[in-house]
XYZ file of C-alpha atoms in Angstrom:
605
model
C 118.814 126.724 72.074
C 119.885 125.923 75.218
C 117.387 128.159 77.794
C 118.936 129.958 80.791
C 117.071 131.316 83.784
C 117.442 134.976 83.078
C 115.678 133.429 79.584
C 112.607 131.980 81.094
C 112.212 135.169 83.393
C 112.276 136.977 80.068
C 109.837 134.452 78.786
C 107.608 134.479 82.029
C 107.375 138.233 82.124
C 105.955 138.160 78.450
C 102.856 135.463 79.005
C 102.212 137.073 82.638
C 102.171 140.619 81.326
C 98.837 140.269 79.076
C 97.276 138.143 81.733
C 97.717 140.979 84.197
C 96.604 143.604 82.329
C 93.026 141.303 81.371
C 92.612 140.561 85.022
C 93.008 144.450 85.788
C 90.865 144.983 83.592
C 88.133 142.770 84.094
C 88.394 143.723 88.141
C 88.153 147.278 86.992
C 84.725 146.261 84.680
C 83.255 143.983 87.843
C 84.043 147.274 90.366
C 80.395 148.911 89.590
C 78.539 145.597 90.378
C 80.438 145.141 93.601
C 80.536 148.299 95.137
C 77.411 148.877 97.700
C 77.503 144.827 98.922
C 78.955 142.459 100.292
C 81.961 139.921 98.859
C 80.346 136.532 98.452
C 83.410 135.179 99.468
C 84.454 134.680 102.932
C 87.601 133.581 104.586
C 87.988 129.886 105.389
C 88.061 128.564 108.886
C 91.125 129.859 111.144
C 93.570 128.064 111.176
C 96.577 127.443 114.263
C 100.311 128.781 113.196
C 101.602 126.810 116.983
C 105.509 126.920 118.016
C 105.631 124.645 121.020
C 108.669 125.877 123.392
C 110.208 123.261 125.801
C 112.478 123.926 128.417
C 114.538 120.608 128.680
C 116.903 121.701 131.446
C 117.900 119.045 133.856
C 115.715 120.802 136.469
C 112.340 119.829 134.616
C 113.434 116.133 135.685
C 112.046 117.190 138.890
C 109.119 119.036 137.814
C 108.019 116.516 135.384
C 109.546 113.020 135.817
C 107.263 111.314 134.256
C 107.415 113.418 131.186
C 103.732 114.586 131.493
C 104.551 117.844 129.762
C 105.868 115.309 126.311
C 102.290 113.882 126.511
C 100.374 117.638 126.527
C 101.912 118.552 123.822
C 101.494 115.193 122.029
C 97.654 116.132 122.817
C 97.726 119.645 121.444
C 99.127 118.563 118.372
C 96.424 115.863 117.874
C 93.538 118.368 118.845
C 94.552 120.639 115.971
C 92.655 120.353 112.565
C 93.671 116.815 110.625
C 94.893 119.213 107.686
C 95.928 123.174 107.304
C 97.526 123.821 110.630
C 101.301 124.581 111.343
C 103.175 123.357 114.008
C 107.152 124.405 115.099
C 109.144 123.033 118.273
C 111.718 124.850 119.818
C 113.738 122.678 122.502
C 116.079 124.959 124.791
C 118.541 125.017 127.986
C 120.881 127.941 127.639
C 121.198 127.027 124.248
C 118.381 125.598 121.567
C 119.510 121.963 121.897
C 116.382 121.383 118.782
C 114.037 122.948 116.665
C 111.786 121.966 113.979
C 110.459 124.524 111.664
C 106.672 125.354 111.119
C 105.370 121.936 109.270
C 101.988 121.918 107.974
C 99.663 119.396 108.867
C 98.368 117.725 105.596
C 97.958 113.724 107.141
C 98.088 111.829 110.311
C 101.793 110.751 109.064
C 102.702 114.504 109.740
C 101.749 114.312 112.874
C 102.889 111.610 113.698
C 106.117 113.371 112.402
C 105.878 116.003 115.423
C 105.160 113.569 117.787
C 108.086 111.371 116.975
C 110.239 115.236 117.342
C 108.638 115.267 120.664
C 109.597 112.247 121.782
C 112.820 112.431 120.499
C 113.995 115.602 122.799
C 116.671 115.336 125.365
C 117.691 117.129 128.612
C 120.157 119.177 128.989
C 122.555 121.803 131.448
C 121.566 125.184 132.166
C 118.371 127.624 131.546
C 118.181 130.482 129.505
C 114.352 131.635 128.766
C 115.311 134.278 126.399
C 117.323 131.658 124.141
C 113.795 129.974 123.683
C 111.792 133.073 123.187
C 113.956 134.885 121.031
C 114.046 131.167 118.506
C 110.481 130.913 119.016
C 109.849 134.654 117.439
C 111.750 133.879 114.745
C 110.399 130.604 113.769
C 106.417 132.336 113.563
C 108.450 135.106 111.622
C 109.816 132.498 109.177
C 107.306 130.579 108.706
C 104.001 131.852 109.419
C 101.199 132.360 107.164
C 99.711 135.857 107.295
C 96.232 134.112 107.013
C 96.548 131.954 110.413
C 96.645 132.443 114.051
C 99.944 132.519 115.468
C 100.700 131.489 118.565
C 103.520 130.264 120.851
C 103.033 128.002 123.703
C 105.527 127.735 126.533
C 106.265 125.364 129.106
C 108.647 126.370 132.121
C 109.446 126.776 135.447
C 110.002 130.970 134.820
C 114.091 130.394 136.459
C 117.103 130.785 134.245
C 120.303 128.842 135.758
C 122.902 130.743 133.217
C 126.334 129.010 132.251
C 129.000 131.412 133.759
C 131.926 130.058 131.762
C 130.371 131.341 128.486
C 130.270 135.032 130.088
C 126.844 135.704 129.364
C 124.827 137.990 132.541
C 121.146 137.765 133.513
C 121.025 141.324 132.463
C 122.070 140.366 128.583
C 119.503 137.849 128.775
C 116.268 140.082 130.335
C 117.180 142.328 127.767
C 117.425 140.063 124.951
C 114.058 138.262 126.463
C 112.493 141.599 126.367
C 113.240 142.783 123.053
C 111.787 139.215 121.962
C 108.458 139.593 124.032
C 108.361 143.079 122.488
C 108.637 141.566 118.813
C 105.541 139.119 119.856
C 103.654 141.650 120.856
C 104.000 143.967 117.696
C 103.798 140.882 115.015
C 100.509 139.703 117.159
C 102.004 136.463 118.599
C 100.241 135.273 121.478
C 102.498 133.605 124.305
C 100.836 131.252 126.176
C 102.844 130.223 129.526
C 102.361 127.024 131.657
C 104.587 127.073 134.875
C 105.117 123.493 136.787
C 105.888 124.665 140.602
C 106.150 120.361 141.645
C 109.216 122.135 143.663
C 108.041 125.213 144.944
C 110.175 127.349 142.856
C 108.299 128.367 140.143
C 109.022 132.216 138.810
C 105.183 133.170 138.352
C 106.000 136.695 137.494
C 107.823 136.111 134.639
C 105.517 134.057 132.655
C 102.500 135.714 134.055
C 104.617 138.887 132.017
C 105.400 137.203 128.463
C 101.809 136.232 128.301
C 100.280 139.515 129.718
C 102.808 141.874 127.119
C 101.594 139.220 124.343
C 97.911 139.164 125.148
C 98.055 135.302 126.201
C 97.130 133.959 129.177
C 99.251 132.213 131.778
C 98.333 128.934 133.717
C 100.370 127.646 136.195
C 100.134 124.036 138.562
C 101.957 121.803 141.215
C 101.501 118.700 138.955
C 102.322 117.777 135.418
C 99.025 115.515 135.525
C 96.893 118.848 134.861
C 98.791 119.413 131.585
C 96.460 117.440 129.388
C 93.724 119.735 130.364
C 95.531 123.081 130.676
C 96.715 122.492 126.841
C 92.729 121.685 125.891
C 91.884 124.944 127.263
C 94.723 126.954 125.471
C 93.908 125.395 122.313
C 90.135 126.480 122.961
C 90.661 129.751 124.025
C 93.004 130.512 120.733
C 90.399 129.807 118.817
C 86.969 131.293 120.482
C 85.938 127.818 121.691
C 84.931 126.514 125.316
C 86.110 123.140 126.964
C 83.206 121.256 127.507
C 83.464 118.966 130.642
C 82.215 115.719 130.609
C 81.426 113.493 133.703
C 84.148 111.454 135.335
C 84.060 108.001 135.401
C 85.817 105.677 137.989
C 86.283 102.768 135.587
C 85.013 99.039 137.095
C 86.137 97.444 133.854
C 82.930 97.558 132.171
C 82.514 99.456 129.426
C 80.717 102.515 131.102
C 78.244 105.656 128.939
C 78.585 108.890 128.572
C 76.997 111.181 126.102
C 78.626 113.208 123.383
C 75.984 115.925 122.336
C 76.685 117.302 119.298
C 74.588 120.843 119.073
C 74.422 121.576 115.784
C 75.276 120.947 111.841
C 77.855 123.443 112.123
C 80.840 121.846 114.113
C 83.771 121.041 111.846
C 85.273 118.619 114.067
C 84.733 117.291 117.528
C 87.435 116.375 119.872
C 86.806 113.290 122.688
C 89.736 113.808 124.570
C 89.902 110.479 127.292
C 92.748 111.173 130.079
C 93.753 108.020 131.914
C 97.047 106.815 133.485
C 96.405 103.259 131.915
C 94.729 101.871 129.247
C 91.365 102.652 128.127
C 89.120 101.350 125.301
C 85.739 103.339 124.067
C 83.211 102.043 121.441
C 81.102 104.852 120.014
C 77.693 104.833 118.512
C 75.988 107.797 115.987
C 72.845 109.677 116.618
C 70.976 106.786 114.732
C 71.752 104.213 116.755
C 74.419 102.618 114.371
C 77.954 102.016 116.071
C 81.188 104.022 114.441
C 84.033 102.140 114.104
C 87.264 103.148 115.651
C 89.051 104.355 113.441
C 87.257 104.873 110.106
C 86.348 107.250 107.719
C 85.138 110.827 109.820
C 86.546 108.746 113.055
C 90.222 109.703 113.818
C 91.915 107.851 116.736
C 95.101 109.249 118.282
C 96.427 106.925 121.274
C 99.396 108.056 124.194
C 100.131 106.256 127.275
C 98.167 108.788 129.108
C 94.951 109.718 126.621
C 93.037 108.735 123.542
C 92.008 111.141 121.986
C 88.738 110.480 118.958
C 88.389 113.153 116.553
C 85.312 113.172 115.020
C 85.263 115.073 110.893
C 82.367 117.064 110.432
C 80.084 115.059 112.846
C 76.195 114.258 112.324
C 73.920 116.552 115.112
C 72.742 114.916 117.557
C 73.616 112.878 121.064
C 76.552 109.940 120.140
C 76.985 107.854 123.161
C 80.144 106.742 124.203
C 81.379 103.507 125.837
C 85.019 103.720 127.985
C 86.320 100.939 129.450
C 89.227 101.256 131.710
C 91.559 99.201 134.647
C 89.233 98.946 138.219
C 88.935 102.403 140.273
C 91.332 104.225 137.480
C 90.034 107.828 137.199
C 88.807 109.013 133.641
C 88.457 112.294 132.260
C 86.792 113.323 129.916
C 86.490 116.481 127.843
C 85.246 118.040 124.875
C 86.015 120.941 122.471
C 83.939 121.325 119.246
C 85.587 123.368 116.573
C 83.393 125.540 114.245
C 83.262 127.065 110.722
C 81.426 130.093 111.811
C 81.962 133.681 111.896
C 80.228 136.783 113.368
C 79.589 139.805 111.272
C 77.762 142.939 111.739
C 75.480 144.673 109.375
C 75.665 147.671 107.302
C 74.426 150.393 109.717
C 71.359 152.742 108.084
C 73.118 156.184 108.805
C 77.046 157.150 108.313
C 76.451 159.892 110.607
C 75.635 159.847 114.522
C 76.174 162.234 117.177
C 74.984 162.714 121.019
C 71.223 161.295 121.442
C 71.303 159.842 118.419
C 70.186 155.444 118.891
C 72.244 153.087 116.142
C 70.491 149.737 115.721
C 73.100 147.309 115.884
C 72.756 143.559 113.856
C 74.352 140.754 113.429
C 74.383 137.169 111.407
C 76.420 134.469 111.877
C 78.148 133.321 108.618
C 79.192 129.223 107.555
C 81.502 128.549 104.775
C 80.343 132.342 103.495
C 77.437 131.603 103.705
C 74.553 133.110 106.101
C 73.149 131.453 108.382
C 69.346 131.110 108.818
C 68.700 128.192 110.926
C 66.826 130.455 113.737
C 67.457 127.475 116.624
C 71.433 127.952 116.261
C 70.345 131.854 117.108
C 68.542 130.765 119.794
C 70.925 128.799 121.664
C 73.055 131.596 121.753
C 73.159 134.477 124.390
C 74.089 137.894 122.037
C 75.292 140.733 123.909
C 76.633 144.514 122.491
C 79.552 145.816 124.179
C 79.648 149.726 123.946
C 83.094 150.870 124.905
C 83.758 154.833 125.528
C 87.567 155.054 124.219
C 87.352 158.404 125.597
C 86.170 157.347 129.540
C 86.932 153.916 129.475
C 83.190 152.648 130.490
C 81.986 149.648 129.108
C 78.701 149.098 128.675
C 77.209 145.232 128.189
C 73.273 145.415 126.286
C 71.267 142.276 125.910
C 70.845 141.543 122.169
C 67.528 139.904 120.974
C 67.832 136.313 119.659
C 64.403 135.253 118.987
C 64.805 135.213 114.933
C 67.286 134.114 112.906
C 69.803 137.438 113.696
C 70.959 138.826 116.817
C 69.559 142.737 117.463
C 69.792 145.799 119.974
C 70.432 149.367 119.749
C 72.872 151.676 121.861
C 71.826 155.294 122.423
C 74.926 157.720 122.155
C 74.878 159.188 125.774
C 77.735 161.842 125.032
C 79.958 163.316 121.726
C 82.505 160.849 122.705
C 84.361 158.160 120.494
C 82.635 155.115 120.655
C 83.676 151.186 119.778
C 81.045 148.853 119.146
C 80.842 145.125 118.427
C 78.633 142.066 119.450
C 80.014 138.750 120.979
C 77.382 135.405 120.728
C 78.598 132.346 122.837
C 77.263 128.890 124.110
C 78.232 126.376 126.033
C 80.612 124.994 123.540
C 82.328 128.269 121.582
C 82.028 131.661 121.414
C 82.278 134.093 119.094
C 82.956 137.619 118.190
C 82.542 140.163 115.828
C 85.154 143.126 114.202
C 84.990 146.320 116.389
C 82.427 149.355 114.679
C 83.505 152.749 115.831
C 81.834 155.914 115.929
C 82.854 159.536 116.495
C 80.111 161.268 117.919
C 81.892 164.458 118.294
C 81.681 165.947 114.926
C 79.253 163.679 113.179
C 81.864 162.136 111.278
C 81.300 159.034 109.428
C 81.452 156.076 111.317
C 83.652 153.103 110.248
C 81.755 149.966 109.406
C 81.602 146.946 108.303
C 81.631 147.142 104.045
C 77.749 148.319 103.371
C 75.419 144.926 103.163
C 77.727 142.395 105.489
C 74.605 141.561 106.385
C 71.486 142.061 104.383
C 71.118 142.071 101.108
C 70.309 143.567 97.815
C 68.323 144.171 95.051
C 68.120 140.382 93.325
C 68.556 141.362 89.953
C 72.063 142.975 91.295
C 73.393 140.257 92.837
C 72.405 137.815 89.890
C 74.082 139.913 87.556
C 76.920 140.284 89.793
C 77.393 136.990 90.616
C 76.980 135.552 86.957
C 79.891 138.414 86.338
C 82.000 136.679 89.213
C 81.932 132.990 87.782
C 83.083 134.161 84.243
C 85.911 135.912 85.736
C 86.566 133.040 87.720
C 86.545 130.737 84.660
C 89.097 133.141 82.788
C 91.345 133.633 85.937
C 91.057 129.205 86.280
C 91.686 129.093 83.124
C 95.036 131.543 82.508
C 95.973 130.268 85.807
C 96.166 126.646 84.709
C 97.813 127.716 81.327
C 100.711 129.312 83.652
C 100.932 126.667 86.076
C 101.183 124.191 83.600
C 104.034 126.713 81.514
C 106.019 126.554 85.027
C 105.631 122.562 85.611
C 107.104 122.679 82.096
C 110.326 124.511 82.807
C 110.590 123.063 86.822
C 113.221 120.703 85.648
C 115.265 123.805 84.969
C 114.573 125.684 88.169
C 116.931 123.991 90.697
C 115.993 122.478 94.207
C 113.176 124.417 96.535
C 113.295 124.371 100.218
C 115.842 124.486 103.045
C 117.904 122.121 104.811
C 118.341 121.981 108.509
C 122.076 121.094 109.279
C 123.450 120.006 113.269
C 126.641 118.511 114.072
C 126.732 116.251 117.015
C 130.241 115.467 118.305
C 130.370 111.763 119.529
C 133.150 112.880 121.858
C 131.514 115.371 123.938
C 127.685 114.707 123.544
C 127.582 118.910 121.943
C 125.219 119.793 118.986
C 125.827 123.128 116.974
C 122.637 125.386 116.749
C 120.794 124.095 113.950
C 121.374 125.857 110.976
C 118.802 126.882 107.663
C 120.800 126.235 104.301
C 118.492 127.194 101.438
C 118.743 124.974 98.765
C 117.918 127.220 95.934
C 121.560 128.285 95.329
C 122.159 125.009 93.813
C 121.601 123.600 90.373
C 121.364 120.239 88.816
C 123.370 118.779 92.102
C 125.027 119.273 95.378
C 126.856 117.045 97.882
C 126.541 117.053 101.622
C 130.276 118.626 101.632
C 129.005 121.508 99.938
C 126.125 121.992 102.437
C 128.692 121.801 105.011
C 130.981 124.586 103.223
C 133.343 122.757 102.161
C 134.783 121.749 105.708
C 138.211 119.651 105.667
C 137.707 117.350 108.247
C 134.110 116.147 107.326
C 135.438 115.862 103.576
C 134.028 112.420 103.393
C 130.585 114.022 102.968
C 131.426 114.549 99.850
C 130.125 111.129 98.999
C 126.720 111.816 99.335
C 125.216 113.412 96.329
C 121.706 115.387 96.373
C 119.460 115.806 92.897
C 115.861 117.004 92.451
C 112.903 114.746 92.768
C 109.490 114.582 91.016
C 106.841 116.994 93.374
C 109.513 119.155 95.434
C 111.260 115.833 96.619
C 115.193 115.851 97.058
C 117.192 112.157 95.813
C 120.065 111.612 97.842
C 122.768 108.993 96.341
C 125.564 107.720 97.936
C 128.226 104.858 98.730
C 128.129 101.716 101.020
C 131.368 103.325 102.993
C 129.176 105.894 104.671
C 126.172 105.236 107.319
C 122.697 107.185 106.613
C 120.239 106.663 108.597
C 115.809 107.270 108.727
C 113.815 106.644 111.230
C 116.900 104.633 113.191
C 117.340 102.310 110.153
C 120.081 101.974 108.120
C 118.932 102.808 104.608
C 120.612 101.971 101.226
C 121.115 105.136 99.848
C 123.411 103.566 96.398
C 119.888 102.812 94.763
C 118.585 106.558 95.949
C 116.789 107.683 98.859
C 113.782 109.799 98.634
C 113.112 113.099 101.256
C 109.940 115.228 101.197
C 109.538 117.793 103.329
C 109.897 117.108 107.203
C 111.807 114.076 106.695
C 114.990 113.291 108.773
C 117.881 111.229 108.359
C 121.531 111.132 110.074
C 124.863 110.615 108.872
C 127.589 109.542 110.773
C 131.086 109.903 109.679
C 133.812 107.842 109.737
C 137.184 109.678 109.633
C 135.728 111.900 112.396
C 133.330 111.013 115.261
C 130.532 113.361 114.123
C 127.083 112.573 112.795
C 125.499 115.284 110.853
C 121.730 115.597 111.420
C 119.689 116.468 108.489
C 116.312 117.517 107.722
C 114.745 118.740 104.845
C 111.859 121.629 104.922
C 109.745 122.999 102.365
């Protein structure tokens, strides 16, 4: 019997229902042993949700002629993570001339992709901030995944030069660019603004605004050459981490050392970031003496034409010494930022109640991979301090925690029935790091609102044994109905259609214009679709009917077509009569012949 989807709904909702019900159930049994501690589980590392916004008006030519502000964000990208993060680029004038959709970073090739976008962007007539804003917003709102920290990073002079043949009034546009920053703000996107003033007529106001509404932070200079550095300290300071400077070197062309200290066993990955206007090389040797290769495995190596950057996976502790060797008197910079799988958490507190003289003892633990840590030296390094904040005054107060074990301690004395917020922030030289906010009403004695009771300490052993054992039989059933599903789905996938979206732009070869890009989701279709179809059916670009799309093997699209019309990937012709494989991210252009148009594709996931 031939199956249709309303039949393998039917069929899904009857092997889900009695796996449902047996998880309920066995969550329901495990409640008793979890209640009154901690989950063992903790979240995994942040990760970076980035949309990179460009102003390409003509009048950046001026600000940034040498395309400085391409490189920075060529840097950002290869700071981030080497998997897990997303990154989206919005390009706008008065219009968004491109945009590429929030692609997760899974391999070097990925970002490679972005970089390739980046490079790829072109100026245009015009300014209209609120264009950008507004298609920045919506990309994070899209796209974003609720576990990861969004952000948006724009780069700008602050001035919009509006178009007055389209009609459209600075006031339409503060109002649109408001309603856009106010959309940030409630969904929790950062902005982060970086104004070029090379001619003098940078809008500082405005940007200083978007980022203070958003809770970003704003960074303005007269040269493009500080971008490299201002985009290492936004990606720091989204994620709790410090730049760490390292000493300039005037090359001689000599390999010249410098030392890479790595502080503990707890850095994820360490970023060399080497600035230089020409060409550098660097050799690089481990704690132990033994030289790293350049690139190998735990040794990434990203190269520009105005930094290297060496990203070192989950480095051994210790001082690595590195070797630069650069073109006579060329200045060097050099800079660090270590990223971190650690979290701050506070401890259960004793009491639930606390009023006016009352003193709470406040501690804290710093957690790896869920995990507590007990390595007292990491402690140690670390300077711990409670912030007490009155909500009802204002006043902050700033105690000095004790650090001398493995745990970070102090007490606050409840001066008056006020509400109270309470949490601890631990930094170092390289990161920082800071706990979820306690708060206290010590006007009625209510209960206070905590952290869930044992964050920190710990419980009877026989308890947690029990509990535990509990956990990983659950887990096995849950791995092992979950696999039986997963593998029911794999079985009817052939069935299911096409996943993902396609990005559609025309470009018209007679007057240089692109349409607004344009998000066609490709689950509508079944079995096949042509690029006519995508293109609703549109009479003059009926040619495109020649190209025919089919599902791949794992998400993949197969594109088919006919010698008579031009595809291209990449900016090579490819043969698409033996089939052309996309996966997600991947571009390609078709130009037509019965009209002068090329229609720029690119698939998303």
């Amino acid at each position: 019997m031939l199956r249709t989807p309303f039949n393998h709904f039917k069929t899904a909702k009857k092997i889900l229902r009695p796996i449902a019900l047996l998880l309920l159930v066995l969550c329901i049994s495990a409640a008793p042993f979890a209640s009154g501690r901690a989950s063992a589980a903790s979240p995994a590392p942040s990760h970076i949700d980035a949309v990179l916004l460009i102003d390409v008006s003509n009048s950046m030519n001026k600000s940034d002629k040498n395309n400085i502000a391409g490189e920075a964000m060529k840097m950002f990208i290869d700071m981030l993570s080497a998997q897990g993060d997303k990154v989206g680029i919005v390009a706008y004038t008065d219009k968004v001339q491109r945009e590429k959709a929030l692609l997760q970073i899974g391999s070097a090739a990925d970002k490679q992709d972005l970089k390739d976008f980046i490079d790829g962007l072109d100026r245009g007539a015009y300014t209209d901030i609120a264009v950008g804003m507004k298609e920045a917003v919506k990309v994070l709102e899209n796209g974003s995944d609720p576990g990861h920290e969004p952000m948006i990073v724009m780069l700008a002079d602050g001035n919009n030069d509006l178009n007055e043949a389209t009609g459209r009034t600075q006031s339409q546009s503060d109002q649109e660019l408001d309603a856009a920053v106010e959309t940030a703000k409630q969904k929790g996107y950062p902005v982060y603004t970086i104004g070029l003033n090379a001619n003098g007529k940078l809008n500082k106001e405005i940007l200083a605004g978007l980022s203070n509404k958003t809770s970003g932070k704003a960074f303005t200079t007269d040269s493009a050459d500080d971008l490299p550095q201002i985009l290492s300290e936004i990606f720091a300071d989204h994620l709790k981490l410090k730049v760490v400077p390292v000493q300039s070197i005037t090359a001689n062309g000599s390999y010249q050392e410098v030392t890479v200290n790595v502080p503990n066993g707890s850095v994820l990955e360490a970023n060399i970031s080497i600035m230089s206007a020409q060409p550098v090389t660097a050799k690089l040797t481990d704690p132990s003496g033994k030289e790293a290769a350049i690139p190998s495995n735990g040794v990434l190596l990203s190269k520009s034409s105005t930094y290297s950057l060496i990203k070192l996976l989950s480095p051994e502790q210790g001082e690595w010494k590195l070797q630069v060797k650069g073109v006579p008197k060329d200045k060097i910079d050099i800079n660090l930022v270590f990223n971190y799988d650690l979290e701050l958490k506070l401890d259960a507190l004793p009491s639930k109640t606390y009023k006016k003289g009352d003193t709470v003892e406040i501690s804290s633990h710093l957690f790896s991979n869920g995990a507590q840590v007990t390595l007292s030296s990491l402690y140690q390094d670390m300077k711990a301090v409670l912030l007490a904040t009155d909500t009802d005054t204002g006043k902050v107060q700033e105690l000095p925690m004790d650090n001398s074990g493995a745990v970070f301690k102090g007490s606050f004395e409840i001066p008056e029935g006020h509400n109270y917020e309470l949490k601890v922030r631990a930094e170092e030289s390289s990161f920082y790091r800071e706990s979820d906010v306690l708060t206290i009403n010590a006007k009625t004695g209510a209960v206070a609102t905590s952290p869930p009771a044992g964050a920190g300490g710990t419980g009877p052993v026989q308890e947690q044994s029990s509990s535990k054992t509990l956990y990983y039989i659950i887990g096995g059933i849950v791995l092992v109905l979950a696999a039986a599903v997963v593998l029911w789905l794999l079985r009817q996938k052939s069935n299911r259609g096409f996943v993902g979206q396609m990005v559609v732009e025309v470009l018209d070869g007679n007057t240089g214009e692109k349409t607004y890009p344009q998000y066609k989701k490709l689950s509508a279709f079944r079995g096949k679709f042509t690029l006519h179809q995508l293109l609703q059916l549109a009479p003059e670009l009926k040619e495109s009917e020649k190209l025919v799309f089919t599902p791949g093997k794992n998400d993949r699209l197969m594109l088919r077509g006919s010698e008579e019309i031009s595809v291209e990937r990449s900016g090579r012709v490819v043969d698409t009569a033996r089939g052309l494989e996309l996966k997600s991210g991947d571009r390609i252009s078709v130009a037509l012949q019965t009209v002068d148009k090329t229609i720029l594709l690119e698939y998303l996931i």
